Coordinates of C-alpha atoms in Angstrom, one line a residue:
C1 CA 67.9 -8.8 57.2
W2 CA 66.0 -5.9 55.3
S3 CA 62.7 -4.1 54.7
S4 CA 61.2 -1.6 52.6
V5 CA 60.1 1.4 54.4
G6 CA 56.3 1.7 54.4
N7 CA 53.5 0.3 52.5
R8 CA 54.8 0.1 48.9
H9 CA 51.3 -0.6 47.8
V10 CA 52.5 -3.8 45.9
G11 CA 50.5 -6.6 47.1
K12 CA 52.5 -8.7 49.1
Q13 CA 55.4 -7.1 50.3
E14 CA 58.9 -8.9 50.9
L15 CA 61.1 -8.8 53.9
S16 CA 63.8 -10.6 55.0
I17 CA 64.2 -12.3 58.5
G18 CA 66.2 -15.2 57.3
E19 CA 69.1 -16.9 58.9
N20 CA 71.2 -14.9 61.4
C21 CA 68.2 -12.5 61.4
D22 CA 66.1 -14.4 63.6
R23 CA 66.2 -12.5 66.8
I24 CA 63.1 -11.2 68.0
A25 CA 64.2 -7.6 68.1
T26 CA 65.5 -7.9 64.8
V27 CA 62.2 -9.1 63.5
Q28 CA 60.9 -6.0 65.3
H29 CA 63.3 -4.0 63.7
E30 CA 62.2 -4.9 60.3
F31 CA 58.2 -5.0 60.9
L32 CA 58.5 -1.4 62.0
H33 CA 60.5 -0.4 58.8
A34 CA 57.5 -2.3 56.8
L35 CA 55.2 0.1 59.1
G36 CA 56.8 3.3 58.2
F37 CA 60.0 3.8 60.4
W38 CA 63.1 4.9 59.7
H39 CA 66.0 4.5 61.5
E40 CA 66.3 6.4 64.3
Q41 CA 69.4 8.3 63.6
S42 CA 67.9 9.2 60.6
R43 CA 66.0 11.8 62.1
S44 CA 66.1 15.8 61.0
D45 CA 67.3 16.4 64.6
R46 CA 69.8 13.6 65.2
D47 CA 73.3 15.6 64.9
D48 CA 71.8 17.4 68.1
Y49 CA 72.3 13.9 69.9
V50 CA 74.9 11.7 67.7
T51 CA 77.9 12.4 65.6
I52 CA 78.1 10.4 62.3
V53 CA 81.9 9.7 61.6
W54 CA 82.1 9.3 57.9
D55 CA 85.2 8.2 57.3
R56 CA 84.9 5.2 59.4
I57 CA 82.1 3.9 57.6
L58 CA 82.5 1.0 55.2
S59 CA 82.8 2.4 51.4
G60 CA 79.2 1.9 49.7
R61 CA 77.3 1.6 52.9
E62 CA 77.1 5.3 53.7
H63 CA 73.5 5.5 52.6
N64 CA 72.7 3.7 55.9
F65 CA 73.3 6.7 57.5
N66 CA 71.1 9.2 55.5
M67 CA 69.3 12.0 57.4
Y68 CA 65.6 13.0 56.3
S69 CA 64.0 16.0 56.6
D70 CA 60.8 16.4 58.7
S71 CA 58.6 16.4 55.3
V72 CA 60.0 12.6 54.7
S73 CA 60.6 11.4 58.5
D74 CA 58.1 12.4 61.4
S75 CA 59.3 12.3 64.8
L76 CA 55.7 12.2 66.2
N77 CA 56.5 14.9 68.6
V78 CA 58.5 11.8 70.4
P79 CA 62.2 12.8 71.8
Y80 CA 65.2 11.1 70.2
D81 CA 65.6 7.6 71.4
Y82 CA 69.0 6.3 72.1
T83 CA 67.2 3.0 73.4
S84 CA 65.2 2.6 70.2
V85 CA 65.1 -1.1 68.4
M86 CA 65.5 1.2 65.4
H87 CA 68.8 2.8 66.3
Y88 CA 72.3 1.5 64.8
S89 CA 74.9 0.6 67.2
K90 CA 78.0 2.4 67.6
T91 CA 80.1 0.0 65.4
A92 CA 77.4 0.0 62.6
F93 CA 79.1 -0.7 59.2
Q94 CA 82.3 0.1 60.5
N95 CA 85.7 -0.3 58.4
G96 CA 88.0 -0.6 61.5
T97 CA 87.9 -0.6 65.1
E98 CA 86.6 2.7 65.7
P99 CA 82.9 3.8 66.2
T100 CA 80.7 4.9 63.3
I101 CA 78.2 6.9 65.5
V102 CA 79.4 8.8 68.7
T103 CA 76.5 9.9 71.0
R104 CA 76.9 13.4 72.4
I105 CA 75.9 11.7 75.7
S106 CA 78.7 9.6 76.5
D107 CA 76.5 7.4 78.9
F108 CA 74.5 6.2 75.8
E109 CA 77.3 4.9 74.0
N110 CA 76.8 1.5 74.6
V111 CA 73.0 1.7 74.8
I112 CA 72.5 2.4 70.7
G113 CA 71.9 -0.6 69.1
Q114 CA 70.1 -2.6 71.8
R115 CA 68.2 -5.4 70.1
M116 CA 66.3 -6.7 72.9
D117 CA 62.7 -5.3 72.5
F118 CA 60.4 -2.4 71.7
S119 CA 61.6 0.7 73.5
D120 CA 58.8 2.9 75.3
Y121 CA 59.3 5.5 72.8
D122 CA 59.2 2.9 70.1
L123 CA 55.7 1.8 71.2
L124 CA 54.5 5.4 71.6
K125 CA 55.4 6.6 68.2
L126 CA 53.6 3.2 66.7
N127 CA 50.5 3.8 68.7
R128 CA 50.5 7.6 67.6
L129 CA 51.0 6.4 64.0
Y130 CA 48.2 4.2 64.0
N131 CA 46.0 6.1 66.3
C132 CA 46.0 2.9 68.6
S133 CA 44.6 4.1 72.2
S134 CA 44.1 0.6 73.9
S135 CA 45.9 -2.8 74.1
L136 CA 44.5 -6.0 72.8
S137 CA 46.3 -8.1 75.2
F138 CA 47.1 -5.7 78.4
L139 CA 44.6 -5.8 81.5
D140 CA 46.0 -4.3 84.5
S141 CA 49.2 -3.6 86.3
C142 CA 49.6 -2.2 89.8
D143 CA 52.7 -1.6 92.1
F144 CA 50.5 -0.2 94.6
E145 CA 52.3 3.3 94.6
L146 CA 48.8 5.3 94.7
E147 CA 46.7 5.3 97.6
N148 CA 43.5 4.2 95.5
I149 CA 45.6 0.4 95.0
C150 CA 44.5 0.3 91.7
G151 CA 40.6 0.1 92.1
M152 CA 41.1 -3.1 94.2
I153 CA 38.8 -3.7 96.9
Q154 CA 38.7 -5.7 100.3
G155 CA 36.7 -8.8 99.8
A156 CA 33.9 -10.2 101.1
G157 CA 33.8 -13.5 103.0
D158 CA 37.0 -13.1 105.0
N159 CA 37.5 -12.1 108.7
A160 CA 41.0 -9.8 108.0
D161 CA 42.2 -6.9 105.8
W162 CA 45.1 -6.7 103.5
Q163 CA 46.8 -3.2 104.2
R164 CA 49.0 -0.9 101.9
V165 CA 52.5 -0.2 103.8
S166 CA 55.9 0.6 102.8
Q167 CA 57.3 -1.9 105.5
A168 CA 56.1 -5.0 107.6
P169 CA 57.1 -6.1 111.0
G170 CA 58.9 -9.4 110.1
G171 CA 59.5 -8.1 106.7
P172 CA 60.0 -7.3 104.1
E173 CA 61.7 -3.9 105.2
N174 CA 60.7 -2.5 101.5
D175 CA 58.6 -3.1 98.3
H176 CA 59.6 -5.1 95.1
S177 CA 58.9 -2.2 93.0
N178 CA 61.6 0.1 94.1
M179 CA 63.7 -1.9 96.5
G180 CA 64.2 0.6 98.9
Q181 CA 66.2 3.1 96.4
C182 CA 63.5 5.9 96.5
A183 CA 62.4 7.7 99.3
D184 CA 58.7 8.2 100.3
S185 CA 57.8 5.6 98.0
G186 CA 57.6 1.9 97.6
F187 CA 54.2 0.2 98.8
F188 CA 53.0 -3.1 98.7
M189 CA 49.9 -5.0 100.3
H190 CA 50.3 -7.2 103.6
F191 CA 48.1 -9.4 105.6
D192 CA 49.7 -9.5 108.9
T193 CA 49.2 -13.4 110.1
S194 CA 50.8 -12.5 113.5
S195 CA 47.7 -11.1 114.9
A196 CA 45.4 -13.0 113.2
N197 CA 44.2 -16.9 114.3
V198 CA 44.8 -20.0 112.8
G199 CA 42.4 -20.3 109.7
D200 CA 41.8 -16.7 109.2
T201 CA 41.8 -15.6 105.7
A202 CA 42.1 -12.0 104.1
R203 CA 40.8 -11.4 100.4
L204 CA 42.0 -8.5 98.3
E205 CA 39.7 -8.4 94.7
T206 CA 40.9 -6.4 91.5
R207 CA 39.0 -4.1 90.0
L208 CA 36.3 -5.4 87.2
L209 CA 38.2 -6.6 84.2
Y210 CA 36.9 -7.5 80.8
P211 CA 38.6 -10.1 78.6
K212 CA 38.9 -10.1 75.0
R213 CA 40.4 -13.3 74.2
G214 CA 39.9 -16.0 76.9
F215 CA 43.1 -17.1 78.1
Q216 CA 45.0 -14.8 80.7
C217 CA 48.3 -14.4 82.3
L218 CA 48.6 -13.4 86.1
E219 CA 51.9 -12.5 87.5
F220 CA 52.7 -11.3 90.7
Y221 CA 55.6 -11.0 93.6
L222 CA 54.9 -12.8 96.7
Y223 CA 56.8 -12.4 100.3
N224 CA 56.5 -14.6 103.2
S225 CA 57.7 -13.4 106.5
G226 CA 55.3 -15.4 108.8
S227 CA 54.8 -19.3 108.9
E228 CA 55.9 -22.1 106.2
N229 CA 51.9 -22.9 106.9
N230 CA 50.7 -19.7 105.3
Q231 CA 49.1 -20.0 102.0
V232 CA 47.9 -18.0 99.4
K233 CA 44.9 -18.9 96.8
I234 CA 44.4 -17.2 93.5
Y235 CA 40.3 -17.1 92.7
T236 CA 38.7 -15.7 89.8
R237 CA 35.4 -14.0 90.2
E238 CA 33.5 -14.4 87.0
Y239 CA 30.1 -12.3 86.3
T240 CA 27.5 -13.2 83.9
A241 CA 23.7 -12.1 83.6
G242 CA 22.3 -15.0 85.2
L243 CA 25.1 -14.9 88.1
P244 CA 25.2 -10.9 89.2
D245 CA 27.1 -12.0 92.2
G246 CA 29.8 -13.8 90.6
V247 CA 31.1 -17.0 90.5
L248 CA 34.1 -17.9 92.7
T249 CA 36.7 -20.2 91.1
L250 CA 40.0 -21.4 92.6
Q251 CA 42.6 -21.2 90.0
R252 CA 45.7 -22.1 92.0
G253 CA 46.9 -22.7 96.0
I254 CA 50.5 -21.6 96.6
Q255 CA 51.8 -23.4 99.9
E256 CA 55.3 -23.7 101.1
I257 CA 56.2 -20.4 100.4
P258 CA 59.7 -19.8 101.0
I259 CA 60.5 -17.3 104.0
G260 CA 62.4 -14.0 103.6
S261 CA 62.5 -13.0 100.1
W262 CA 60.1 -11.8 97.2
Q263 CA 59.6 -14.5 94.7
L264 CA 57.7 -14.5 91.2
Y265 CA 54.7 -16.5 90.6
Y266 CA 52.5 -17.0 87.4
V267 CA 49.1 -18.2 87.2
T268 CA 47.2 -19.4 84.1
L269 CA 43.8 -18.3 83.8
Q270 CA 40.9 -19.1 81.0
V271 CA 38.0 -16.6 81.7
T272 CA 35.9 -15.3 79.1
E273 CA 33.3 -13.1 81.1
K274 CA 33.9 -9.7 83.1
F275 CA 35.9 -10.7 86.3
R276 CA 37.6 -10.1 89.3
V277 CA 41.1 -11.6 90.6
V278 CA 40.9 -12.3 94.2
F279 CA 44.1 -13.0 96.5
E280 CA 43.0 -15.1 99.2
G281 CA 45.8 -15.0 102.2
L282 CA 45.3 -17.9 104.8
R283 CA 47.1 -17.8 108.2
G284 CA 48.8 -21.3 108.6
S285 CA 48.7 -23.5 111.9
E286 CA 52.3 -22.8 113.0
S287 CA 53.3 -19.5 114.8
S288 CA 53.8 -16.4 112.7
A289 CA 56.2 -13.7 113.3
G290 CA 55.0 -11.5 110.1
G291 CA 52.7 -12.1 107.3
L292 CA 52.1 -12.3 103.6
S293 CA 52.9 -9.4 101.2
I294 CA 52.1 -9.1 97.4
D295 CA 53.5 -6.8 95.0
D296 CA 53.9 -5.8 91.3
I297 CA 50.7 -7.3 89.9
N298 CA 50.2 -7.7 86.0
L299 CA 47.3 -9.4 84.1
S300 CA 47.7 -9.5 80.5
E301 CA 45.8 -11.8 77.8
T302 CA 49.2 -13.5 76.9
R303 CA 50.3 -17.3 77.3
C304 CA 52.4 -18.1 80.8
P305 CA 55.7 -19.3 80.6
H306 CA 55.7 -23.0 81.3
H307 CA 58.5 -22.8 83.9
I308 CA 60.5 -20.1 86.2
W309 CA 64.2 -20.7 86.5
R310 CA 64.9 -18.2 89.5
I311 CA 68.9 -17.7 90.1
Q312 CA 69.6 -16.2 93.7
N313 CA 72.7 -14.3 94.6
F314 CA 73.3 -13.3 91.1
T315 CA 76.1 -10.8 91.7
Q316 CA 77.8 -13.2 94.1
L317 CA 77.8 -15.8 91.6
L318 CA 79.2 -13.3 89.1
D319 CA 82.2 -12.9 91.2
S320 CA 82.7 -16.9 92.1
Q321 CA 85.1 -18.8 90.1
N322 CA 82.5 -21.5 89.2
R323 CA 80.3 -19.4 86.7
N324 CA 78.7 -22.1 84.9
V325 CA 75.0 -22.6 85.9
Y326 CA 72.7 -25.3 84.9
S327 CA 68.9 -25.1 85.8
P328 CA 66.9 -27.5 87.2
P329 CA 65.3 -30.6 84.8
Y330 CA 61.9 -29.2 83.4
Y331 CA 59.4 -31.1 81.4
S332 CA 58.0 -29.9 78.1
P333 CA 53.7 -30.3 78.0
K334 CA 54.6 -33.2 75.4
G335 CA 56.9 -34.7 77.8
Y336 CA 60.3 -34.1 76.8
A337 CA 63.0 -33.5 79.5
Y338 CA 65.3 -30.6 79.1
Q339 CA 67.5 -28.3 80.8
V340 CA 69.3 -24.8 80.4
Y341 CA 72.9 -23.4 80.6
L342 CA 73.5 -20.1 81.3
D343 CA 77.2 -19.7 80.5
L344 CA 79.0 -16.7 82.5
S345 CA 82.6 -18.0 81.6
S346 CA 83.3 -15.0 78.9
T347 CA 84.2 -11.7 80.3
T348 CA 82.1 -9.7 77.8
N349 CA 79.1 -11.8 77.0
V350 CA 76.6 -14.2 78.7
G351 CA 75.9 -17.4 76.9
I352 CA 72.4 -19.4 77.0
Y353 CA 72.0 -23.0 75.8
F354 CA 69.1 -25.6 75.6
Y355 CA 69.8 -29.1 76.4
L356 CA 67.5 -32.4 76.0
I357 CA 68.0 -34.7 79.0
S358 CA 66.9 -38.2 79.8
G359 CA 63.4 -38.0 81.1
A360 CA 60.8 -40.6 82.4
N361 CA 58.9 -40.3 79.2
D362 CA 61.6 -41.2 76.8
D363 CA 60.4 -44.6 75.8
Q364 CA 57.1 -43.2 74.6
L365 CA 58.5 -40.0 72.8
Q366 CA 59.4 -39.5 69.1
W367 CA 63.1 -39.2 68.2
P368 CA 64.7 -37.4 66.9
C369 CA 62.7 -34.6 68.9
P370 CA 60.4 -32.8 66.0
W371 CA 60.1 -29.4 65.6
Q372 CA 59.8 -28.3 69.4
Q373 CA 60.5 -24.3 69.9
A374 CA 62.2 -23.7 73.1
T375 CA 62.2 -19.9 74.0
M376 CA 64.5 -18.7 76.9
T377 CA 63.6 -15.2 78.1
L378 CA 65.6 -13.0 80.5
L379 CA 63.1 -11.1 82.3
D380 CA 63.0 -7.4 82.8
Q381 CA 61.7 -6.9 86.4
N382 CA 60.1 -3.5 85.7
P383 CA 57.0 -3.1 87.8
D384 CA 55.0 -2.4 84.7
I385 CA 54.9 -5.3 82.2
R386 CA 54.4 -2.6 79.2
K387 CA 57.7 -1.0 80.2
R388 CA 59.8 -4.0 79.7
M389 CA 62.5 -4.9 77.6
S390 CA 62.9 -8.6 78.4
N391 CA 65.9 -10.5 76.4
Q392 CA 64.9 -13.4 74.7
R393 CA 66.1 -16.4 72.4
S394 CA 64.4 -19.2 70.7
I395 CA 65.5 -22.5 69.3
T396 CA 63.7 -25.2 67.2
T397 CA 64.7 -28.7 67.3
D398 CA 65.1 -29.9 63.8
P399 CA 64.9 -33.8 63.6
T400 CA 66.9 -33.6 60.4
M401 CA 70.0 -31.8 62.0
T402 CA 72.9 -33.8 62.6
N403 CA 76.4 -33.5 64.8
G404 CA 78.6 -33.7 61.7
N405 CA 78.3 -37.4 61.7
E406 CA 75.6 -39.9 61.1
S407 CA 74.2 -39.3 64.6
Y408 CA 71.2 -36.9 64.8
F409 CA 71.5 -33.7 67.3
W410 CA 68.2 -34.2 68.8
D411 CA 68.3 -37.9 69.3
K412 CA 67.2 -39.9 72.5
P413 CA 69.7 -38.3 75.3
S414 CA 70.7 -42.1 76.4
K415 CA 71.5 -42.8 72.7
L416 CA 73.9 -40.1 72.2
G417 CA 74.5 -38.0 75.7
Y418 CA 76.8 -38.0 78.1
V419 CA 76.6 -38.8 81.7
A420 CA 75.8 -36.1 84.0
L421 CA 74.8 -35.4 87.8
F422 CA 72.4 -33.4 89.4
P423 CA 73.5 -31.9 92.6
N424 CA 71.7 -34.4 94.9
G425 CA 74.1 -37.2 92.8
T426 CA 71.6 -38.4 90.7
Q427 CA 73.0 -39.6 87.1
Y428 CA 71.5 -38.7 83.6
Y429 CA 72.0 -38.2 80.1
R430 CA 72.6 -34.6 78.8
T431 CA 73.0 -34.1 75.0
R432 CA 75.1 -31.4 73.4
G433 CA 73.6 -28.0 74.0
Y434 CA 72.1 -25.5 71.1
G435 CA 72.0 -21.8 71.8
T436 CA 74.2 -18.5 71.5
S437 CA 77.7 -17.4 73.1
A438 CA 75.9 -13.7 72.8
F439 CA 72.9 -13.9 74.7
I440 CA 73.3 -10.3 76.1
T441 CA 76.5 -8.5 77.3
Y442 CA 77.2 -8.2 80.7
E443 CA 76.9 -4.0 80.3
R444 CA 73.4 -4.5 79.2
L445 CA 72.6 -7.4 82.0
K446 CA 73.3 -4.9 84.6
S447 CA 71.2 -2.3 82.6
R448 CA 67.0 -2.1 82.9
E449 CA 66.0 -4.4 86.1
F450 CA 67.4 -7.7 84.9
I451 CA 69.0 -8.2 88.3
K452 CA 66.9 -7.3 91.2
G453 CA 66.8 -7.8 94.9
D454 CA 70.1 -10.2 93.4
D455 CA 67.7 -12.2 91.6
V456 CA 67.4 -13.0 88.0
Y457 CA 64.6 -15.0 86.4
I458 CA 64.6 -17.2 83.2
L459 CA 61.5 -17.7 81.8
L460 CA 61.2 -20.8 79.8
T461 CA 58.5 -22.0 77.4
V462 CA 58.9 -25.1 74.8

C-alpha cells in the first residue's frame, strides 16, 4: 500500500491499493497522500502529542516516522488529530511487541491508526486545502435540537400537527440523538395519535431542497408508541415552473411499525427538480395510547443500502454464551439469496462473513455467481451523516475461485453447500462464508455510536 505525496506532475501517477490494501480506509489513506497529505504523526508539532520510540522501529523503516517543518507540511490551522485516517497505529513498523508510538494522552493509545473512515478533521483539512465550500452529495441533516426544526414546516391538507418535544406520554422517554445522556437537550418531532381521531393525519415538510444528481437516499429513525395500525407515509413535493404549488408523490408507506423502540428506515428517492420531503403520520383504527415520533433525519444524494440488518439487545448478546449471529435471508437485485454471519467468538475482534444460500431463483441464475460485490457496513449512528465513521468491508464473488479442489467457491448452494436451518425450522443450503476475522476490534466497536439504544445496524448492498 503506497502513494507519492502530492501531484508529481508526471502525467498518470501510480499508487498501490492491491491485495490486502483494499479496505475502504486504506484506499482513502493512499488517495489522501496523492492529494497532498503527509502522515498525521509527521506534523511539525507532533512531539507535543506523541512520542516516537526509535529503538522499537524495524531497521530501515525509520523514514516512515520523519517529521516535517511547517514549510513542508501545513496543518491548515487544524488541531492534531489522533483519529485521522492518516495516523499510524501504536504498533506501526515495530521490531518487537512494544509500541513505536506512545500518545501523550493515554486515552488515545488505541485510537490512533483507525482504518474505518475519514475523521472530521481529515475532511476539514481536505476542504480547506482545495477550497471546497459545499458538498455534491449532502442535502440535509436534522436532529431537531434547534427550535427552528431545520426550517421544516407544518404541511397543508392535514388535521393535526407534529410537535417538537423531549419526551412524549406513552413514549419515547428520550430522543434518538442523545438517548437521554445530555441534560436540557434531546428533542424529536411527535404526532400525538392518542388525542387524534381515526384517520387523522399530520404532515411535516422539509425546507426546499435543490438536487444535483437525480437519486437520493432518505434516512430517519421512527418510534411508534401508539397502535400497530398507525402508519407513516413518505411523500415528495416536487416543484416545476408549470406547477408552482408542487406535485405530491407517494414514495413509501410504512405499516406495522414495531411498538416501543427507535427503528431505522431508508427510503430511495429519484427527484430531479427542487422539492420537499413530506412526512405524514396517520392515526390507525385501534386505540392509541401514544403516537408517532421521528428523529435524526438525513438526506443525501447517494444510493440507499439494499437491506438493513438490525441486531437488538447487542450488549446482552456479547455477554451470552452463544455469540454467533446469522442474519435473516436476503435477496440481491439480481435474485441471489444470501446471508451474513457476525462472528463474536473471538475475545479481541469481531468477524464478518458473506454466504450465498439456496433461494427461489437459483434455477434461473448464472453459476458460479459472477462478479457480485457485497458491501457490509457497520453503521456509526451519529445523528449527522457528515460526522460518521462507519466501518465497512466488501467482497467480490470471483466465479473462478475454487475451494482448493475442483469445486467453485461461489457455485450453486444446493450443489456444494451444507444443510442449515432457519430459526423457524426451515431447511436450506449454505455455502462457505467469505470475509474477515478482523472486521473491527471490540474496543473500536464500543467507540463512536456503533451501539446505540443497544441496537447495532449492518447495512447490506450487493
